[in-house]
Amino acid sequence: MRQNPAARPFRKRIGSYRVEIWLILAGIFVLLGFAIVQHLLLAGNKSPDLRFLGVPLDDVYIHTQFARNLLHGYGYSFQSGQTLTADTSPLWVLLISIGGLSTLHLELVAIALSMLAYLAMGPGVYRVARDVFGMAENHARFAGFATVLS
């Protein structure tokens, strides 16, 4: 049976990212496990937001407040009209603001961006360990999986 020549290169390309795909899948399982444990631990709370989102951290609150003011035209500020350069992550605020163009729930945008960044960390560490530091393939894989699990 003859194979479609256009399909062969696609399979080779996908096969060359096998480790990265496994690292992303492992990260998804860790996120699901975290969500289940969080739901079980916070299920007795009366607040539906707390049960879903968990306890808001101060950095998330600060970044979403900066993004909220940026979206409402008050500039890059924590309190409306008072320019303050105390935020340590202007790019993160900008990304949350961009996500805020489609929803008012900036906490959900911050969570989604955090999840995407988390899923990119394992493959990133694997690639840096292998390509930049020249580690052996097994050691680079271990570094990627250890990053996902930590």
mmCIF file with all atom_site columns, C-alpha atoms in Angstrom:
data_model
loop_
_atom_site.group_PDB
_atom_site.id
_atom_site.type_symbol
_atom_site.label_atom_id
_atom_site.label_alt_id
_atom_site.label_comp_id
_atom_site.label_asym_id
_atom_site.label_entity_id
_atom_site.label_seq_id
_atom_site.pdbx_PDB_ins_code
_atom_site.Cartn_x
_atom_site.Cartn_y
_atom_site.Cartn_z
_atom_site.occupancy
_atom_site.B_iso_or_equiv
_atom_site.pdbx_formal_charge
_atom_site.auth_seq_id
_atom_site.auth_comp_id
_atom_site.auth_asym_id
_atom_site.auth_atom_id
_atom_site.pdbx_PDB_model_num
ATOM 1   C CA . MET A 1 1   ? 0.000   0.000  0.000  1.00 0.00 ? 1   MET A CA 1
ATOM 2   C CA . ARG A 1 2   ? 1.444   3.308  -1.034 1.00 0.00 ? 2   ARG A CA 1
ATOM 3   C CA . GLN A 1 3   ? 1.590   6.108  1.506  1.00 0.00 ? 3   GLN A CA 1
ATOM 4   C CA . ASN A 1 4   ? 0.551   9.656  0.761  1.00 0.00 ? 4   ASN A CA 1
ATOM 5   C CA . PRO A 1 5   ? 3.819   11.628 0.356  1.00 0.00 ? 5   PRO A CA 1
ATOM 6   C CA . ALA A 1 6   ? 2.320   14.773 1.912  1.00 0.00 ? 6   ALA A CA 1
ATOM 7   C CA . ALA A 1 7   ? 1.414   12.895 5.109  1.00 0.00 ? 7   ALA A CA 1
ATOM 8   C CA . ARG A 1 8   ? 4.895   11.475 5.697  1.00 0.00 ? 8   ARG A CA 1
ATOM 9   C CA . PRO A 1 9   ? 6.669   14.774 6.501  1.00 0.00 ? 9   PRO A CA 1
ATOM 10  C CA . PHE A 1 10  ? 3.854   15.780 8.877  1.00 0.00 ? 10  PHE A CA 1
ATOM 11  C CA . ARG A 1 11  ? 4.273   12.556 10.857 1.00 0.00 ? 11  ARG A CA 1
ATOM 12  C CA . LYS A 1 12  ? 8.012   13.075 10.993 1.00 0.00 ? 12  LYS A CA 1
ATOM 13  C CA . ARG A 1 13  ? 7.541   16.618 12.281 1.00 0.00 ? 13  ARG A CA 1
ATOM 14  C CA . ILE A 1 14  ? 5.092   15.478 14.950 1.00 0.00 ? 14  ILE A CA 1
ATOM 15  C CA . GLY A 1 15  ? 7.401   12.607 15.894 1.00 0.00 ? 15  GLY A CA 1
ATOM 16  C CA . SER A 1 16  ? 10.294  14.992 16.427 1.00 0.00 ? 16  SER A CA 1
ATOM 17  C CA . TYR A 1 17  ? 8.254   16.729 19.176 1.00 0.00 ? 17  TYR A CA 1
ATOM 18  C CA . ARG A 1 18  ? 7.333   13.513 20.998 1.00 0.00 ? 18  ARG A CA 1
ATOM 19  C CA . VAL A 1 19  ? 9.047   14.478 24.275 1.00 0.00 ? 19  VAL A CA 1
ATOM 20  C CA . GLU A 1 20  ? 7.482   17.941 24.276 1.00 0.00 ? 20  GLU A CA 1
ATOM 21  C CA . ILE A 1 21  ? 4.025   16.458 23.696 1.00 0.00 ? 21  ILE A CA 1
ATOM 22  C CA . TRP A 1 22  ? 4.514   14.049 26.621 1.00 0.00 ? 22  TRP A CA 1
ATOM 23  C CA . LEU A 1 23  ? 5.661   16.917 28.833 1.00 0.00 ? 23  LEU A CA 1
ATOM 24  C CA . ILE A 1 24  ? 2.571   18.964 27.943 1.00 0.00 ? 24  ILE A CA 1
ATOM 25  C CA . LEU A 1 25  ? 0.298   15.961 28.583 1.00 0.00 ? 25  LEU A CA 1
ATOM 26  C CA . ALA A 1 26  ? 1.997   15.371 31.941 1.00 0.00 ? 26  ALA A CA 1
ATOM 27  C CA . GLY A 1 27  ? 1.424   19.047 32.749 1.00 0.00 ? 27  GLY A CA 1
ATOM 28  C CA . ILE A 1 28  ? -2.259  18.744 31.866 1.00 0.00 ? 28  ILE A CA 1
ATOM 29  C CA . PHE A 1 29  ? -2.598  15.761 34.215 1.00 0.00 ? 29  PHE A CA 1
ATOM 30  C CA . VAL A 1 30  ? -0.874  17.720 36.999 1.00 0.00 ? 30  VAL A CA 1
ATOM 31  C CA . LEU A 1 31  ? -3.252  20.656 36.431 1.00 0.00 ? 31  LEU A CA 1
ATOM 32  C CA . LEU A 1 32  ? -6.271  18.327 36.516 1.00 0.00 ? 32  LEU A CA 1
ATOM 33  C CA . GLY A 1 33  ? -5.005  16.724 39.715 1.00 0.00 ? 33  GLY A CA 1
ATOM 34  C CA . PHE A 1 34  ? -4.459  20.139 41.247 1.00 0.00 ? 34  PHE A CA 1
ATOM 35  C CA . ALA A 1 35  ? -7.978  21.216 40.255 1.00 0.00 ? 35  ALA A CA 1
ATOM 36  C CA . ILE A 1 36  ? -9.502  18.087 41.809 1.00 0.00 ? 36  ILE A CA 1
ATOM 37  C CA . VAL A 1 37  ? -7.589  18.496 45.071 1.00 0.00 ? 37  VAL A CA 1
ATOM 38  C CA . GLN A 1 38  ? -8.438  22.199 45.218 1.00 0.00 ? 38  GLN A CA 1
ATOM 39  C CA . HIS A 1 39  ? -12.111 21.472 44.597 1.00 0.00 ? 39  HIS A CA 1
ATOM 40  C CA . LEU A 1 40  ? -12.153 18.844 47.340 1.00 0.00 ? 40  LEU A CA 1
ATOM 41  C CA . LEU A 1 41  ? -10.368 21.082 49.843 1.00 0.00 ? 41  LEU A CA 1
ATOM 42  C CA . LEU A 1 42  ? -12.481 24.169 49.125 1.00 0.00 ? 42  LEU A CA 1
ATOM 43  C CA . ALA A 1 43  ? -15.846 22.448 48.564 1.00 0.00 ? 43  ALA A CA 1
ATOM 44  C CA . GLY A 1 44  ? -17.155 23.432 52.006 1.00 0.00 ? 44  GLY A CA 1
ATOM 45  C CA . ASN A 1 45  ? -16.812 27.165 51.353 1.00 0.00 ? 45  ASN A CA 1
ATOM 46  C CA . LYS A 1 46  ? -19.931 29.231 50.847 1.00 0.00 ? 46  LYS A CA 1
ATOM 47  C CA . SER A 1 47  ? -18.426 31.428 48.122 1.00 0.00 ? 47  SER A CA 1
ATOM 48  C CA . PRO A 1 48  ? -18.810 29.874 44.642 1.00 0.00 ? 48  PRO A CA 1
ATOM 49  C CA . ASP A 1 49  ? -15.871 31.944 43.357 1.00 0.00 ? 49  ASP A CA 1
ATOM 50  C CA . LEU A 1 50  ? -13.581 30.707 46.115 1.00 0.00 ? 50  LEU A CA 1
ATOM 51  C CA . ARG A 1 51  ? -14.603 27.123 45.451 1.00 0.00 ? 51  ARG A CA 1
ATOM 52  C CA . PHE A 1 52  ? -13.646 27.510 41.776 1.00 0.00 ? 52  PHE A CA 1
ATOM 53  C CA . LEU A 1 53  ? -10.698 29.901 41.884 1.00 0.00 ? 53  LEU A CA 1
ATOM 54  C CA . GLY A 1 54  ? -9.141  29.237 45.259 1.00 0.00 ? 54  GLY A CA 1
ATOM 55  C CA . VAL A 1 55  ? -7.751  31.937 47.486 1.00 0.00 ? 55  VAL A CA 1
ATOM 56  C CA . PRO A 1 56  ? -6.636  34.969 45.436 1.00 0.00 ? 56  PRO A CA 1
ATOM 57  C CA . LEU A 1 57  ? -2.973  35.777 45.857 1.00 0.00 ? 57  LEU A CA 1
ATOM 58  C CA . ASP A 1 58  ? -1.878  39.361 46.310 1.00 0.00 ? 58  ASP A CA 1
ATOM 59  C CA . ASP A 1 59  ? 0.108   39.438 43.043 1.00 0.00 ? 59  ASP A CA 1
ATOM 60  C CA . VAL A 1 60  ? -2.887  38.252 41.026 1.00 0.00 ? 60  VAL A CA 1
ATOM 61  C CA . TYR A 1 61  ? -5.043  40.920 42.652 1.00 0.00 ? 61  TYR A CA 1
ATOM 62  C CA . ILE A 1 62  ? -2.451  43.636 42.004 1.00 0.00 ? 62  ILE A CA 1
ATOM 63  C CA . HIS A 1 63  ? -1.949  42.647 38.350 1.00 0.00 ? 63  HIS A CA 1
ATOM 64  C CA . THR A 1 64  ? -5.676  42.414 37.659 1.00 0.00 ? 64  THR A CA 1
ATOM 65  C CA . GLN A 1 65  ? -6.245  45.809 39.324 1.00 0.00 ? 65  GLN A CA 1
ATOM 66  C CA . PHE A 1 66  ? -3.582  47.386 37.090 1.00 0.00 ? 66  PHE A CA 1
ATOM 67  C CA . ALA A 1 67  ? -5.138  45.664 34.048 1.00 0.00 ? 67  ALA A CA 1
ATOM 68  C CA . ARG A 1 68  ? -8.653  46.748 35.039 1.00 0.00 ? 68  ARG A CA 1
ATOM 69  C CA . ASN A 1 69  ? -7.568  50.394 35.305 1.00 0.00 ? 69  ASN A CA 1
ATOM 70  C CA . LEU A 1 70  ? -5.699  50.132 32.021 1.00 0.00 ? 70  LEU A CA 1
ATOM 71  C CA . LEU A 1 71  ? -8.824  48.753 30.321 1.00 0.00 ? 71  LEU A CA 1
ATOM 72  C CA . HIS A 1 72  ? -11.015 51.526 31.753 1.00 0.00 ? 72  HIS A CA 1
ATOM 73  C CA . GLY A 1 73  ? -8.688  54.230 30.468 1.00 0.00 ? 73  GLY A CA 1
ATOM 74  C CA . TYR A 1 74  ? -7.166  55.243 33.817 1.00 0.00 ? 74  TYR A CA 1
ATOM 75  C CA . GLY A 1 75  ? -3.650  54.464 32.647 1.00 0.00 ? 75  GLY A CA 1
ATOM 76  C CA . TYR A 1 76  ? -1.113  52.169 34.190 1.00 0.00 ? 76  TYR A CA 1
ATOM 77  C CA . SER A 1 77  ? -2.175  52.604 37.805 1.00 0.00 ? 77  SER A CA 1
ATOM 78  C CA . PHE A 1 78  ? -3.303  50.669 40.841 1.00 0.00 ? 78  PHE A CA 1
ATOM 79  C CA . GLN A 1 79  ? -5.724  53.391 41.929 1.00 0.00 ? 79  GLN A CA 1
ATOM 80  C CA . SER A 1 80  ? -7.547  55.324 39.236 1.00 0.00 ? 80  SER A CA 1
ATOM 81  C CA . GLY A 1 81  ? -5.670  58.392 38.156 1.00 0.00 ? 81  GLY A CA 1
ATOM 82  C CA . GLN A 1 82  ? -2.590  57.830 40.325 1.00 0.00 ? 82  GLN A CA 1
ATOM 83  C CA . THR A 1 83  ? 0.300   56.610 38.201 1.00 0.00 ? 83  THR A CA 1
ATOM 84  C CA . LEU A 1 84  ? 2.327   54.161 40.226 1.00 0.00 ? 84  LEU A CA 1
ATOM 85  C CA . THR A 1 85  ? 5.322   52.196 39.021 1.00 0.00 ? 85  THR A CA 1
ATOM 86  C CA . ALA A 1 86  ? 5.202   49.564 41.767 1.00 0.00 ? 86  ALA A CA 1
ATOM 87  C CA . ASP A 1 87  ? 4.103   46.730 39.506 1.00 0.00 ? 87  ASP A CA 1
ATOM 88  C CA . THR A 1 88  ? 6.899   44.300 38.679 1.00 0.00 ? 88  THR A CA 1
ATOM 89  C CA . SER A 1 89  ? 5.378   42.709 35.574 1.00 0.00 ? 89  SER A CA 1
ATOM 90  C CA . PRO A 1 90  ? 4.144   45.205 32.996 1.00 0.00 ? 90  PRO A CA 1
ATOM 91  C CA . LEU A 1 91  ? 4.058   42.556 30.259 1.00 0.00 ? 91  LEU A CA 1
ATOM 92  C CA . TRP A 1 92  ? 1.849   40.331 32.428 1.00 0.00 ? 92  TRP A CA 1
ATOM 93  C CA . VAL A 1 93  ? -0.506  43.259 33.051 1.00 0.00 ? 93  VAL A CA 1
ATOM 94  C CA . LEU A 1 94  ? -0.636  43.931 29.307 1.00 0.00 ? 94  LEU A CA 1
ATOM 95  C CA . LEU A 1 95  ? -1.435  40.276 28.553 1.00 0.00 ? 95  LEU A CA 1
ATOM 96  C CA . ILE A 1 96  ? -4.197  40.253 31.173 1.00 0.00 ? 96  ILE A CA 1
ATOM 97  C CA . SER A 1 97  ? -5.534  43.498 29.694 1.00 0.00 ? 97  SER A CA 1
ATOM 98  C CA . ILE A 1 98  ? -5.621  41.961 26.226 1.00 0.00 ? 98  ILE A CA 1
ATOM 99  C CA . GLY A 1 99  ? -7.537  38.989 27.634 1.00 0.00 ? 99  GLY A CA 1
ATOM 100 C CA . GLY A 1 100 ? -9.809  41.442 29.418 1.00 0.00 ? 100 GLY A CA 1
ATOM 101 C CA . LEU A 1 101 ? -11.055 42.698 26.063 1.00 0.00 ? 101 LEU A CA 1
ATOM 102 C CA . SER A 1 102 ? -13.129 39.508 25.799 1.00 0.00 ? 102 SER A CA 1
ATOM 103 C CA . THR A 1 103 ? -14.233 39.007 29.429 1.00 0.00 ? 103 THR A CA 1
ATOM 104 C CA . LEU A 1 104 ? -14.717 40.995 32.616 1.00 0.00 ? 104 LEU A CA 1
ATOM 105 C CA . HIS A 1 105 ? -13.331 38.160 34.757 1.00 0.00 ? 105 HIS A CA 1
ATOM 106 C CA . LEU A 1 106 ? -9.676  39.144 34.759 1.00 0.00 ? 106 LEU A CA 1
ATOM 107 C CA . GLU A 1 107 ? -8.912  36.503 37.401 1.00 0.00 ? 107 GLU A CA 1
ATOM 108 C CA . LEU A 1 108 ? -9.911  33.815 34.900 1.00 0.00 ? 108 LEU A CA 1
ATOM 109 C CA . VAL A 1 109 ? -7.640  35.403 32.299 1.00 0.00 ? 109 VAL A CA 1
ATOM 110 C CA . ALA A 1 110 ? -4.759  35.376 34.804 1.00 0.00 ? 110 ALA A CA 1
ATOM 111 C CA . ILE A 1 111 ? -5.445  31.713 35.615 1.00 0.00 ? 111 ILE A CA 1
ATOM 112 C CA . ALA A 1 112 ? -5.584  30.742 31.925 1.00 0.00 ? 112 ALA A CA 1
ATOM 113 C CA . LEU A 1 113 ? -2.356  32.602 31.167 1.00 0.00 ? 113 LEU A CA 1
ATOM 114 C CA . SER A 1 114 ? -0.699  30.973 34.179 1.00 0.00 ? 114 SER A CA 1
ATOM 115 C CA . MET A 1 115 ? -1.793  27.550 32.988 1.00 0.00 ? 115 MET A CA 1
ATOM 116 C CA . LEU A 1 116 ? -0.381  28.171 29.515 1.00 0.00 ? 116 LEU A CA 1
ATOM 117 C CA . ALA A 1 117 ? 2.902   29.420 30.963 1.00 0.00 ? 117 ALA A CA 1
ATOM 118 C CA . TYR A 1 118 ? 3.066   26.362 33.227 1.00 0.00 ? 118 TYR A CA 1
ATOM 119 C CA . LEU A 1 119 ? 2.507   24.020 30.278 1.00 0.00 ? 119 LEU A CA 1
ATOM 120 C CA . ALA A 1 120 ? 5.308   25.743 28.347 1.00 0.00 ? 120 ALA A CA 1
ATOM 121 C CA . MET A 1 121 ? 7.835   25.426 31.187 1.00 0.00 ? 121 MET A CA 1
ATOM 122 C CA . GLY A 1 122 ? 8.460   21.676 30.924 1.00 0.00 ? 122 GLY A CA 1
ATOM 123 C CA . PRO A 1 123 ? 9.237   21.664 27.187 1.00 0.00 ? 123 PRO A CA 1
ATOM 124 C CA . GLY A 1 124 ? 11.209  24.877 27.625 1.00 0.00 ? 124 GLY A CA 1
ATOM 125 C CA . VAL A 1 125 ? 13.438  23.417 30.331 1.00 0.00 ? 125 VAL A CA 1
ATOM 126 C CA . TYR A 1 126 ? 13.881  20.228 28.297 1.00 0.00 ? 126 TYR A CA 1
ATOM 127 C CA . ARG A 1 127 ? 14.936  22.179 25.190 1.00 0.00 ? 127 ARG A CA 1
ATOM 128 C CA . VAL A 1 128 ? 17.288  24.501 27.090 1.00 0.00 ? 128 VAL A CA 1
ATOM 129 C CA . ALA A 1 129 ? 18.884  21.588 28.933 1.00 0.00 ? 129 ALA A CA 1
ATOM 130 C CA . ARG A 1 130 ? 19.368  19.642 25.703 1.00 0.00 ? 130 ARG A CA 1
ATOM 131 C CA . ASP A 1 131 ? 20.177  22.373 23.185 1.00 0.00 ? 131 ASP A CA 1
ATOM 132 C CA . VAL A 1 132 ? 21.806  25.142 25.210 1.00 0.00 ? 132 VAL A CA 1
ATOM 133 C CA . PHE A 1 133 ? 23.527  23.234 28.005 1.00 0.00 ? 133 PHE A CA 1
ATOM 134 C CA . GLY A 1 134 ? 24.265  20.153 25.877 1.00 0.00 ? 134 GLY A CA 1
ATOM 135 C CA . MET A 1 135 ? 22.910  17.685 28.435 1.00 0.00 ? 135 MET A CA 1
ATOM 136 C CA . ALA A 1 136 ? 22.337  14.075 27.484 1.00 0.00 ? 136 ALA A CA 1
ATOM 137 C CA . GLU A 1 137 ? 18.833  13.295 26.224 1.00 0.00 ? 137 GLU A CA 1
ATOM 138 C CA . ASN A 1 138 ? 17.896  11.317 29.368 1.00 0.00 ? 138 ASN A CA 1
ATOM 139 C CA . HIS A 1 139 ? 19.059  14.104 31.679 1.00 0.00 ? 139 HIS A CA 1
ATOM 140 C CA . ALA A 1 140 ? 17.208  16.740 29.650 1.00 0.00 ? 140 ALA A CA 1
ATOM 141 C CA . ARG A 1 141 ? 14.018  14.650 29.780 1.00 0.00 ? 141 ARG A CA 1
ATOM 142 C CA . PHE A 1 142 ? 14.421  14.250 33.531 1.00 0.00 ? 142 PHE A CA 1
ATOM 143 C CA . ALA A 1 143 ? 14.854  18.030 33.902 1.00 0.00 ? 143 ALA A CA 1
ATOM 144 C CA . GLY A 1 144 ? 11.665  18.647 31.908 1.00 0.00 ? 144 GLY A CA 1
ATOM 145 C CA . PHE A 1 145 ? 9.580   16.132 33.862 1.00 0.00 ? 145 PHE A CA 1
ATOM 146 C CA . ALA A 1 146 ? 11.011  17.336 37.180 1.00 0.00 ? 146 ALA A CA 1
ATOM 147 C CA . THR A 1 147 ? 9.959   20.864 36.234 1.00 0.00 ? 147 THR A CA 1
ATOM 148 C CA . VAL A 1 148 ? 6.427   19.702 35.446 1.00 0.00 ? 148 VAL A CA 1
ATOM 149 C CA . LEU A 1 149 ? 6.163   17.802 38.713 1.00 0.00 ? 149 LEU A CA 1
ATOM 150 C CA . SER A 1 150 ? 7.604   20.575 40.834 1.00 0.00 ? 150 SER A CA 1
#
